[in-house]
XYZ file of C-alpha atoms in Angstrom:
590
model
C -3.295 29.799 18.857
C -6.235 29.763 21.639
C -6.906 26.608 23.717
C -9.588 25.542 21.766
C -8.246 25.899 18.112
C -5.036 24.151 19.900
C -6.965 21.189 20.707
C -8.901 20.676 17.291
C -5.562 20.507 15.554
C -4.314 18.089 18.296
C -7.282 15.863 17.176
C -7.257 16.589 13.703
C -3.680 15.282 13.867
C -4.298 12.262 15.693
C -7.286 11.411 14.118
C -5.677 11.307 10.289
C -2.423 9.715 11.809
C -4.815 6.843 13.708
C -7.345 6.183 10.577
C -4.033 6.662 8.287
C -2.318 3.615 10.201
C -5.207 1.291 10.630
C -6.922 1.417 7.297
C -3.553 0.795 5.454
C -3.154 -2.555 7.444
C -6.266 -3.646 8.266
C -5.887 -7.545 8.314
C -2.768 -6.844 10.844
C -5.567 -4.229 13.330
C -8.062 -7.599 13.001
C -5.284 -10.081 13.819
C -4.523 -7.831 17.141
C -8.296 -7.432 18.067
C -8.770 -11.095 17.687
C -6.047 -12.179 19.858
C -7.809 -10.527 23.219
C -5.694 -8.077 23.707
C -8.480 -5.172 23.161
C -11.678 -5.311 24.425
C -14.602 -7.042 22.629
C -16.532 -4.159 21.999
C -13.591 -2.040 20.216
C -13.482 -5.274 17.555
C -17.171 -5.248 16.957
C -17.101 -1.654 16.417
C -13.625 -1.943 14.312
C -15.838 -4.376 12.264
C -18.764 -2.291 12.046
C -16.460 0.451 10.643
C -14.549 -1.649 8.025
C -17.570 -3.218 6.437
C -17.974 -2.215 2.565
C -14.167 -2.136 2.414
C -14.142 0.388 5.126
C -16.257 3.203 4.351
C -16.964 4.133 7.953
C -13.355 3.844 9.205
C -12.725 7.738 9.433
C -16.036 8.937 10.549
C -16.155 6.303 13.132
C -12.199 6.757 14.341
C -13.545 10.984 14.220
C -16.523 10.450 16.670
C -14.640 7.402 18.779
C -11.804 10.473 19.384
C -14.533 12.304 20.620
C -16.467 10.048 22.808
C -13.250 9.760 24.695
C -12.759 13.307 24.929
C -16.565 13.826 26.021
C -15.497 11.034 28.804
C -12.961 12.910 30.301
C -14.554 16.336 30.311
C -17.526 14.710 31.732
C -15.247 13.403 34.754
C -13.677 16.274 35.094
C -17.317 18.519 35.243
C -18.243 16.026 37.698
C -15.452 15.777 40.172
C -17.347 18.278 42.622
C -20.295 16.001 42.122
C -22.155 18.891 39.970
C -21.845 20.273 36.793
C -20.566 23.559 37.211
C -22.549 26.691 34.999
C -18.559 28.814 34.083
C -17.056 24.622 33.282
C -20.096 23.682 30.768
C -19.045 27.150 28.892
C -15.366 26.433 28.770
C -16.877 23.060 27.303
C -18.682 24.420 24.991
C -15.697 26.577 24.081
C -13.522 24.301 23.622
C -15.808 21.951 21.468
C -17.075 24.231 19.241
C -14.454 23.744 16.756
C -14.854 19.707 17.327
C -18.096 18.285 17.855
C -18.867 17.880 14.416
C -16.555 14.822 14.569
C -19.581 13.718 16.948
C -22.068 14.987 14.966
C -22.812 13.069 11.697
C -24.765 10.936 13.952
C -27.970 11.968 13.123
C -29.322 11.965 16.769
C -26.592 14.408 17.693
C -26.464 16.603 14.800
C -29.094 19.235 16.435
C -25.571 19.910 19.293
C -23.003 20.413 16.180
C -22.994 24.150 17.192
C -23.585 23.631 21.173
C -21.652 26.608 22.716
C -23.950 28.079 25.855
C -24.314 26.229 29.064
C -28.195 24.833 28.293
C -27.219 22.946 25.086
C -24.032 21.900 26.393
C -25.904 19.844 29.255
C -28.316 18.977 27.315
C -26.100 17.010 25.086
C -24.072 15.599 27.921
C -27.225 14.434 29.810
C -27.931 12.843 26.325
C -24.710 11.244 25.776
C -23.987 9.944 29.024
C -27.467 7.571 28.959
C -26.651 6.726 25.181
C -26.082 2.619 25.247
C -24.127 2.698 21.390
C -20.933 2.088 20.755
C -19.802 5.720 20.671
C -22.102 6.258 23.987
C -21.265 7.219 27.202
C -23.189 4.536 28.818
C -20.890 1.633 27.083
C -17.990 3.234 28.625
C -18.901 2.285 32.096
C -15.577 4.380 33.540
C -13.288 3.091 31.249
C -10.622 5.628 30.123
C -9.592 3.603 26.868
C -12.200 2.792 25.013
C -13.244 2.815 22.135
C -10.309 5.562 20.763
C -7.715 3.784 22.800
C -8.082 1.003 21.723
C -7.992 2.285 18.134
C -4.648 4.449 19.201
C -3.181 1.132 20.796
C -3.509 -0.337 17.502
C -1.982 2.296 15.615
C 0.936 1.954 18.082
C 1.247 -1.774 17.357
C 1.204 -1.475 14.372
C 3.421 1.629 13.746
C 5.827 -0.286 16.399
C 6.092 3.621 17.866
C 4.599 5.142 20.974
C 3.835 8.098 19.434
C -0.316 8.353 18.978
C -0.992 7.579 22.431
C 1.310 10.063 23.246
C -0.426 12.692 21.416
C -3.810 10.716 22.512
C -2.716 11.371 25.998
C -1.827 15.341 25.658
C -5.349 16.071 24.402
C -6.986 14.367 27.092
C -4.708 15.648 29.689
C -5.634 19.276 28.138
C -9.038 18.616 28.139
C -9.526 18.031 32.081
C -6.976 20.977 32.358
C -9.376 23.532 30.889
C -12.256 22.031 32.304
C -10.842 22.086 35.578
C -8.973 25.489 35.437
C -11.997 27.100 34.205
C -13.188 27.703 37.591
C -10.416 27.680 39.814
C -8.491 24.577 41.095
C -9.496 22.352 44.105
C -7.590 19.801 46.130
C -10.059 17.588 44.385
C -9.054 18.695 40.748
C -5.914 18.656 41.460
C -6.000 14.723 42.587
C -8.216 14.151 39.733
C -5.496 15.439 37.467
C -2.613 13.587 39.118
C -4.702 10.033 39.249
C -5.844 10.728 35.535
C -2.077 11.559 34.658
C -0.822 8.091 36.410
C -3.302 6.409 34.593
C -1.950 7.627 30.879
C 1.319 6.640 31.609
C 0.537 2.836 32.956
C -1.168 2.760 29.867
C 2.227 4.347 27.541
C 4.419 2.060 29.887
C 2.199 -0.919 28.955
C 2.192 -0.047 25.079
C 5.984 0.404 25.290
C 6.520 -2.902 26.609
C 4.518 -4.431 23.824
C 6.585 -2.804 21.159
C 9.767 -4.541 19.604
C 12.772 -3.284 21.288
C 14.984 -0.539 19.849
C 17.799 -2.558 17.419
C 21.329 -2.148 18.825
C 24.100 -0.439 16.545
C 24.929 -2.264 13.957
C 28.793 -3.694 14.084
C 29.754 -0.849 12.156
C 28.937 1.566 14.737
C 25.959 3.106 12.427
C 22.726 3.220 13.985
C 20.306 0.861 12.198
C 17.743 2.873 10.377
C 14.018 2.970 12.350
C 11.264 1.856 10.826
C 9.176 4.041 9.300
C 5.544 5.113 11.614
C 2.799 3.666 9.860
C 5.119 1.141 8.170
C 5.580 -2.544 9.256
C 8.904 -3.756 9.427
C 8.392 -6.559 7.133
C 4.953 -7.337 4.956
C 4.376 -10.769 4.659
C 3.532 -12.311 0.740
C -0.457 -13.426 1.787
C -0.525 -9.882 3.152
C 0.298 -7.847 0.286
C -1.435 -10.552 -1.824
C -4.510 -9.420 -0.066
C -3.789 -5.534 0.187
C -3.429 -5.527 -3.687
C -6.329 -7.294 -4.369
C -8.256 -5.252 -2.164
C -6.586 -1.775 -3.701
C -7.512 -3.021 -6.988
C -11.226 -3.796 -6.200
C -11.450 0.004 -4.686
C -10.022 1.483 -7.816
C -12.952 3.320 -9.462
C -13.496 2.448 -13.018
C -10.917 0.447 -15.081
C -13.315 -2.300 -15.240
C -11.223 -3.679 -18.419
C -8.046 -3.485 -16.402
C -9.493 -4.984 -13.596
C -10.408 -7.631 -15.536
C -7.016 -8.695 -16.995
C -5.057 -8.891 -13.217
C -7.547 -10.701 -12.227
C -7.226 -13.666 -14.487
C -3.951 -13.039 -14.112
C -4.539 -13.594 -10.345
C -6.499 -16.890 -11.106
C -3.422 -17.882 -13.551
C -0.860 -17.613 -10.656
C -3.211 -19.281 -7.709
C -3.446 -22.589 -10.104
C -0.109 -22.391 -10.480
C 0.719 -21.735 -6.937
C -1.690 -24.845 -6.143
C -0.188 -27.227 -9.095
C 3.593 -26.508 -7.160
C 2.051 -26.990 -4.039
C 0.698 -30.587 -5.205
C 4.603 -31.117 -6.448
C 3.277 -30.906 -10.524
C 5.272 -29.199 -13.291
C 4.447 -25.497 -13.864
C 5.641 -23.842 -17.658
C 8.055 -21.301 -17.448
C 6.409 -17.508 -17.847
C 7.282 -14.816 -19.087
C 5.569 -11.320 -16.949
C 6.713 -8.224 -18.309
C 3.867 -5.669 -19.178
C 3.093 -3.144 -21.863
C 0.687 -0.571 -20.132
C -0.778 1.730 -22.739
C -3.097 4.486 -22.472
C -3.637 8.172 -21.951
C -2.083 9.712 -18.906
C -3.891 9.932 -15.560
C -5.567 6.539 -16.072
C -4.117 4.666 -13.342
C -1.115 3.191 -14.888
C 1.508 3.669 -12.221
C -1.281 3.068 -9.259
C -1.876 -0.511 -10.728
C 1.795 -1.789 -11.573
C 2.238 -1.088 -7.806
C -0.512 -3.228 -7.141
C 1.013 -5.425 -9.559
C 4.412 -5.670 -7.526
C 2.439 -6.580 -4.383
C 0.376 -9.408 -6.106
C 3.393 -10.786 -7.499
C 5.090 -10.845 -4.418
C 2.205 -12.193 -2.801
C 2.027 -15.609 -5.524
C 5.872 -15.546 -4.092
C 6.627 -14.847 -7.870
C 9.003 -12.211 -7.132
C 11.327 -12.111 -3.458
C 9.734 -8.883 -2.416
C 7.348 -5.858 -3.269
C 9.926 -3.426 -4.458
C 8.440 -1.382 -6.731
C 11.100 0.949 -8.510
C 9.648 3.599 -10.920
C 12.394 4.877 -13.966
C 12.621 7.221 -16.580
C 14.749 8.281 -19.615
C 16.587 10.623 -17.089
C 17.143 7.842 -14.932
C 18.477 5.428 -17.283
C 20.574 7.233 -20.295
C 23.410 8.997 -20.002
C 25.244 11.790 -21.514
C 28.544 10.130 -22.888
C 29.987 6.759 -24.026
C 29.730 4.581 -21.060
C 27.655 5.871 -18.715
C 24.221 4.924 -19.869
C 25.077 1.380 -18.983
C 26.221 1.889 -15.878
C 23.058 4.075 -14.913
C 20.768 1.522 -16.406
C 22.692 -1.625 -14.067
C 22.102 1.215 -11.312
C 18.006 1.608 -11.905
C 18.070 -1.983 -12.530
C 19.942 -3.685 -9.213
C 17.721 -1.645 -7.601
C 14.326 -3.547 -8.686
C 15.867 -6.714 -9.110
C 13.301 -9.303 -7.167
C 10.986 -6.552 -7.926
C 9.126 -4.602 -10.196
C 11.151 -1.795 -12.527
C 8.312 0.145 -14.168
C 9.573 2.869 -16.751
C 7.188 5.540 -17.316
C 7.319 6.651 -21.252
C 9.682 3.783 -21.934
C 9.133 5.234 -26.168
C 11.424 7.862 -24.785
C 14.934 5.405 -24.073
C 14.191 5.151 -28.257
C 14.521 8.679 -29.754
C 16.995 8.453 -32.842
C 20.420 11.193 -33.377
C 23.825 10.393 -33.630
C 24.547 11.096 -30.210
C 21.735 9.746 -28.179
C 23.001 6.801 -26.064
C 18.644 5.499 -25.532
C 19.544 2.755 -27.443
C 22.452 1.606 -24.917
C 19.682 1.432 -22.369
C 17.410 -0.457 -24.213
C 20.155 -3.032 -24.717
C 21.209 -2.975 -21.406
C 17.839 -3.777 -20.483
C 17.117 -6.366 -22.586
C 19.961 -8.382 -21.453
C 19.007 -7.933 -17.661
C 15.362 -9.266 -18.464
C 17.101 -12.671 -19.657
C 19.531 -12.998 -17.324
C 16.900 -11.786 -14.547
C 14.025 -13.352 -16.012
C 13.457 -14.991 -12.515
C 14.119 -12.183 -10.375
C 12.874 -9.288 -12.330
C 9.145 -7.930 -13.968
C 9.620 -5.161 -16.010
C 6.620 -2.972 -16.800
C 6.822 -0.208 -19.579
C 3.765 2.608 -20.264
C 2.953 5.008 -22.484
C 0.605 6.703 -24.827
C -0.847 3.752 -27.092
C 0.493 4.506 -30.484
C 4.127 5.399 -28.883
C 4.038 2.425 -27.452
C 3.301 0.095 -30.164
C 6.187 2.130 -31.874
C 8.761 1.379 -29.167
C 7.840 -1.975 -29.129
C 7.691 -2.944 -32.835
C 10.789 -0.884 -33.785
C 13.082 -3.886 -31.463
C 12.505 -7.416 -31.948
C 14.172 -7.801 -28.856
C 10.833 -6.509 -27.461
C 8.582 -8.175 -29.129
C 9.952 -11.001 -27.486
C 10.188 -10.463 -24.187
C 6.800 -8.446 -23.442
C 3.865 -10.602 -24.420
C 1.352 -8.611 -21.986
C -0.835 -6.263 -22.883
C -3.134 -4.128 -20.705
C -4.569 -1.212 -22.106
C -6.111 1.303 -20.238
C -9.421 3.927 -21.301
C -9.886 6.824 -20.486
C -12.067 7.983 -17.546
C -15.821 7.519 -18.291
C -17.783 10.979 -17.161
C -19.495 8.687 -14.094
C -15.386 7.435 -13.098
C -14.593 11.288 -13.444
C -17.575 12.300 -11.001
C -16.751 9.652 -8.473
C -12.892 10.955 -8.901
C -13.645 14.191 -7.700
C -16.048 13.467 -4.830
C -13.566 10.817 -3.521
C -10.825 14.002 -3.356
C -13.298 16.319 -1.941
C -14.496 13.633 1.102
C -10.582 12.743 1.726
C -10.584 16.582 2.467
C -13.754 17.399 4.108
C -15.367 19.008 1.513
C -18.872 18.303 0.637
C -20.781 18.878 -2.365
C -24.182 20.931 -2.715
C -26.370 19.188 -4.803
C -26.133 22.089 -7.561
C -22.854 21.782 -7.735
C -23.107 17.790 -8.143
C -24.993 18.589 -11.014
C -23.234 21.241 -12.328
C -19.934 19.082 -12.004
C -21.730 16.421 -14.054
C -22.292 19.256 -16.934
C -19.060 20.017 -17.117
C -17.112 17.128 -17.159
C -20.047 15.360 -19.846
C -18.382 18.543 -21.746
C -15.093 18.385 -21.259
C -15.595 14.371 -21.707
C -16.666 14.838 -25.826
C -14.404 17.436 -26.138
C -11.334 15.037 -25.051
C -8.314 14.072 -27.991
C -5.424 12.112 -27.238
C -4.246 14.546 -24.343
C -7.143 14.228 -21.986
C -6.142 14.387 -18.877
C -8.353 11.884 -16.568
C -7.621 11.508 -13.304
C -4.904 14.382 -13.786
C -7.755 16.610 -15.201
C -10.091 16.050 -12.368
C -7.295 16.666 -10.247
C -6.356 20.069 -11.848
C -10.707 21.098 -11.232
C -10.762 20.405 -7.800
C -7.833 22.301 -6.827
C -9.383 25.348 -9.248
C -12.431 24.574 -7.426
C -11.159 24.897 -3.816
C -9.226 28.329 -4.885
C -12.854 29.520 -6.370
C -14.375 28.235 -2.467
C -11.543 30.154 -0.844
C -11.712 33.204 -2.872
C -15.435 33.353 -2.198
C -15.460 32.719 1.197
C -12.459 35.596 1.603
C -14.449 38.072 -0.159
C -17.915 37.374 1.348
C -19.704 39.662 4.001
C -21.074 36.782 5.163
C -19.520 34.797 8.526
C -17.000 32.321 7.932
C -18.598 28.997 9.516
C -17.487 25.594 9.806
C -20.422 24.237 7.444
C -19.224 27.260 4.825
C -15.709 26.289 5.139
C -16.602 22.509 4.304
C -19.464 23.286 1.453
C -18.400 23.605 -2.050
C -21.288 25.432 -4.089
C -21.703 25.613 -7.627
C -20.521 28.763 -8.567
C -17.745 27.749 -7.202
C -16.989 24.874 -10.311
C -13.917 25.882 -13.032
C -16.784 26.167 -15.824
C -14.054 27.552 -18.063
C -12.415 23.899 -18.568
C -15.258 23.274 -20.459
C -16.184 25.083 -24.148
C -19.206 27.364 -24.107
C -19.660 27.104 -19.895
C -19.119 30.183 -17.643
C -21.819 29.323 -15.106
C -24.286 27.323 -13.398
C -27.373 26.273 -15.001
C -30.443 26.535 -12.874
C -31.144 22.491 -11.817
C -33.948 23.030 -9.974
C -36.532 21.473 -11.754
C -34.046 18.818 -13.389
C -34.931 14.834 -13.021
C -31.647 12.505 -12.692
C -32.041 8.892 -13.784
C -31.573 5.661 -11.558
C -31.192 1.994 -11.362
C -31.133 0.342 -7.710
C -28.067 -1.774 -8.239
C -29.989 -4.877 -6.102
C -33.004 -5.169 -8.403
C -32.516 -2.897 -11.198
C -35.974 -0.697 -10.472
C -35.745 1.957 -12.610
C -36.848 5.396 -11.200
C -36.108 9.014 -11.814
C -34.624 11.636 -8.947
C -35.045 15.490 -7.909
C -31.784 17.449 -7.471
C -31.998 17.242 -3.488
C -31.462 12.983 -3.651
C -27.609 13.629 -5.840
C -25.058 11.661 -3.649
C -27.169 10.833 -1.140
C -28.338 7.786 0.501
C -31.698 6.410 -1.168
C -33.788 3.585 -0.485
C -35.249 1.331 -3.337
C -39.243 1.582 -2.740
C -39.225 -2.239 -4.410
C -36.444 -3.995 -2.759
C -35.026 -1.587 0.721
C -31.691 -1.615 -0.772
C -29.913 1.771 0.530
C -27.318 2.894 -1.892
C -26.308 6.507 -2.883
C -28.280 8.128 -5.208
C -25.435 8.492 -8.378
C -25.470 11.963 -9.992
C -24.120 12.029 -13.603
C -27.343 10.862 -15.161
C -29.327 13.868 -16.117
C -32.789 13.607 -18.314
C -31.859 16.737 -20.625
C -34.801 17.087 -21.198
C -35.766 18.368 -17.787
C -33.421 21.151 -18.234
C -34.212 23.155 -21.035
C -31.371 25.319 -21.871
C -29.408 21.502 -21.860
C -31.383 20.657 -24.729
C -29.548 19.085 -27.705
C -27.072 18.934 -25.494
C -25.233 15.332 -25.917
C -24.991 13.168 -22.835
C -22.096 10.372 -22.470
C -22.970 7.091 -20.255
C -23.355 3.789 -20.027
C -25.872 1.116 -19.018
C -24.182 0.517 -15.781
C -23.900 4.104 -14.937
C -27.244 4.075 -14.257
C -26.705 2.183 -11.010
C -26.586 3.478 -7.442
C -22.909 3.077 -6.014
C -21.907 2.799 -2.243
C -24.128 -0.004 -1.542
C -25.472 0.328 2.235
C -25.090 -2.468 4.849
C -28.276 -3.814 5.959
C -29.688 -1.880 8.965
């Protein structure tokens, strides 16, 4: 590995590890800003990249990483008081790979490639006079900001020293290059050693900050460490408000949705009437979750656990997930004793069992039904301490539960869940292709939509959702790969990230083995501020539009094709609903 692939994967890494850490505990990254321990500018810019449940966070962590990196190389050109012509090539060596983390800023998109000596100072010059947030101008010497402050979080928060660590490797390689790239001065070399002393004030400050490593325990067993990324100990009005805000992200399940949240607005009353010292009814909360697989079952009983931990129903957000494996044994005896095992373990807090139908399968020597007793009992004598969630396919379930009256009893919540609609299925898949770095051409947008429209009517009581969509995208990015491997054509970084159309699974759908030809095709649209109807040309799919009546800025959605634009598509049947029709990804005011 060369230098300059060596230091993209250095900020690859920290940049995942930093956005990873901060966007899963946002409200404790706010809570630090807020107390003055960071500089003012890295909170307004933390806020400007968390707004619309933080849709900015990564790109804006990607091109903070940057700006500190452009800092540094930019002190390190500069510490002979010129820009030398072989040290703005190494630069632009070592960037190459990078600056596309800079880039998707418009105004800097033209240097995304900048690899000879003229662009290279050309951006720099451009850069260094840019007053922004992720300018060089803001930065006004400072070696910590904005990324620092971002990796200073992620350490106080992970209670672990380790991003800035890897923060301060890639900056320390940086003015290494730069400064090696011409031979070494005295002046370098100080630059180097004052740089280095700097970095380590900094670690020796963030290590002070952290907790302080737990003694052995009396047993002589080290206590185990907690877990980077992890906090120690989530609060209830904390993981009230993380699973709140992870169900309001979930895309579809608008039903679903619906149900937690009156039973949200069920448990705050409550919450308030014990507060005000009034009687509350006892409740019973074990769920039936029923529907297809891949429709988000397991995601929301975890967001379940935290909610109920966070109304201080249960003790804590332990979320255990069980099976018929788990839970039933092979001889007299032991099914009970697994089934205590599975259930200690969730006691004060959640014990979902995935195809709970299964602990009922009939034969003379199947022990399912032990379980099932064994559980029943432990819901009783629990019934404070422990939620129990089953799921299943819906007529399995209703099975299960009606063939026990034990059941009956004891789970009086339903939540069903629907399948995928073809617009939830489209958003799906372009979620798991931006969480990679893949974009989408607008052919294959609207290719996608074909195909999943198809393989949405087709559907029986083993669709797939969320698992199917899954399954096409990684078929997809084998397709990308294979195409890219066999090409003639250079592998770039914009081919590496572009996924085209022929490059869609058509055979998951009946009747499709390529793309259609889009070109002329019109896609229908609502603005979702004032409900202006319009129609849109293949180049708008997924991309930010503006509303001609009202200036709302939303993205353009792309599952909404007039058929009749298309004419080998005609006949063809079309699946949506009214509120498809809406843009999604609502843009903050500018």
């Amino acid at each position: 590995m060369d230098y300059a692939e060596k230091l993209e994967s250095m900020l690859a890494l920290i940049c995942n590890d930093v956005y990873k850490i901060i966007s899963a505990h946002l409200d404790q990254a706010e809570e630090y800003l807020d107390s003055g321990e960071l500089a003012n500018q890295s909170r307004d810019l933390f806020q400007f990249a968390t707004q619309n449940e933080g849709a900015l966070l990564r790109p804006v962590i990607n091109a903070a990483a940057m700006c500190d990196v452009f800092s540094v190389l930019r002190d390190s050109l500069l510490v002979d008081y010129h820009m030398d012509h072989k040290e703005l090539g190494r630069a632009g060596e070592i960037l190459n790979q990078s600056l596309s983390r800079y880039c998707w800023r418009e105004d800097y998109r033209q240097y995304q490639d900048a690899t000879d000596v003229r662009q290279m100072r050309k951006f720099l010059t451009q850069w260094e006079a840019d007053p922004s947030w992720l300018g060089g101008a803001i930065l006004e010497g400072a070696l910590v900001d904005p990324f620092g402050d971002f990796v200073i979080l992620a350490c106080l928060i992970s209670h672990s020293p380790r991003p800035f660590q890897t923060y301060q490797k890639i900056l320390l390689l940086t003015a290494k290059l730069i400064l090696e790239a011409n031979g070494t001065s005295r002046e370098d070399r100080t630059f180097f050693a004052d740089l280095k002393q700097r970095l380590k004030e900094i670690e020796s400050s963030i290590n002070s900050s952290l907790p302080a490593v737990p003694e052995p325990s009396s047993s002589g067993k080290p206590q185990a460490e907690p877990t980077a990324g992890e906090p120690e100990q989530i609060q209830p009005a904390k993981a009230l408000q993380q699973g709140l805000q992870e169900l309001q992200t979930l895309i579809g399940l608008d039903s679903v949705k619906a149900e937690v949240t009156s039973l949200t607005n069920f448990l705050k009353i409550r919450q308030q009437r014990i507060a005000q010292g009034m009687p509350v009814a006892s409740q019973t909360l074990h769920f039936v979750f029923t529907g297809n697989p891949g429709t988000g079952k397991t995601t929301v009983a975890r967001i379940l656990a935290k909610i109920l931990y966070g109304f201080e129903i249960l003790k804590t957000s332990n979320f255990i997930e069980a099976d018929r494996a788990m839970m039933v044994g092979g001889y007299v005896g032991q099914t009970a004793i697994k089934a205590n095992e599975v259930i200690a373990k969730a006691t004060d807090g959640v014990l979902f069992i995935d195809e709970a139908y299964t602990l009922a399968k009939k034969g003379a020597q199947d022990f399912g039904q032990e379980a099932i007793d064994t559980l029943l009992k432990k819901m009783e004598d629990l019934r404070e301490r422990l939620v129990v969630i089953v799921a299943g396919y819906p007529n399995e379930m209703a099975e299960f539960i009606e063939s026990n009256p034990g059941l009956e009893s004891r789970f009086s919540r339903y939540i069903v869940f629907e399948d995928y609609h073809v617009a939830d299925l489209c958003q799906i898949f372009e979620l798991m292709c931006r969480s990679n770095a893949y974009e989408l051409t607008p052919a294959a947008r609207g290719n996608l939509a074909i195909i999943l429209n198809r393989v949405f009517a087709d559907r029986d009581e083993n669709f797939g959702n969320a698992r199917l969509v899954r399954n096409a995208y990684e078929r997809t990015l084998s397709n990308h790969a294979n195409r890219l491997a066999t090409s003639d054509e250079p592998i770039t970084r914009e081919s590496l990230a572009t996924i085209e159309a022929v490059d869609l699974p058509y055979e998951i759908a009946k009747e499709f083995s390529r793309p259609y030809d889009l070109s002329d095709s019109q896609w229908r649209v609502n603005c979702p501020n004032c409900e202006n109807a319009t129609t849109a040309d293949l180049s708008c799919l997924g991309e930010i539009v503006k509303c001609k009546s009202c200036g709302t800025r939303f993205r353009c959605p792309w599952w909404n094709l007039d058929r009749d634009t298309v004419p080998s598509l005609s006949g063809f049947e079309l699946y949506e609903r009214a509120s498809d029709l809406n843009g999604y990804d609502v843009q903050a005011e500018e």
